[in-house]
Amino acid sequence: PRVRRQRQMCIRDSIRNAFAHGRLAMYGYKNGSDIVFALEDGVKKKGKFEVRSRMILKKSTLKKWMEILKSGRYPDMKDTKK
């Protein structure tokens, strides 16, 4: 669970940084039924941008991930709120 949590935080931070620093592009997908985001995260080193991560995500996928992150649960976890 600890490694899984670290990966989740890394993905979350990379997505956040891409949006916060404007390192993204958006494209129509499947005749406008969805949007695809091309995201990248990185740092400036010696005047150049060094890419640390790149992702291509559909808007629908991003929305599902947001729900998972907000809930603090993983999709494979049993519902304990019953």
PDB file of C-alpha atoms in Angstrom, residues 3 8-9 21 47 56 64 71 74 76 80-81:
ATOM      1  CA  VAL A   3       4.405   2.104  -2.749  1.00  0.00           C
ATOM      2  CA  GLN A   8      -0.612   7.823  -6.726  1.00  0.00           C
ATOM      3  CA  MET A   9       0.914  11.007  -5.291  1.00  0.00           C
ATOM      4  CA  HIS A  21       2.385  25.630 -15.213  1.00  0.00           C
ATOM      5  CA  GLY A  47      18.088  27.426 -18.739  1.00  0.00           C
ATOM      6  CA  ILE A  56      -1.839  11.507 -22.624  1.00  0.00           C
ATOM      7  CA  LYS A  64     -12.538   9.123 -13.042  1.00  0.00           C
ATOM      8  CA  SER A  71     -12.398   9.493  -2.247  1.00  0.00           C
ATOM      9  CA  TYR A  74      -8.633   2.528  -4.856  1.00  0.00           C
ATOM     10  CA  ASP A  76     -10.049  -2.598  -6.209  1.00  0.00           C
ATOM     11  CA  THR A  80     -16.439  -0.287   3.675  1.00  0.00           C
ATOM     12  CA  LYS A  81     -19.159   2.359   4.042  1.00  0.00           C
TER      13      LYS A  81
END
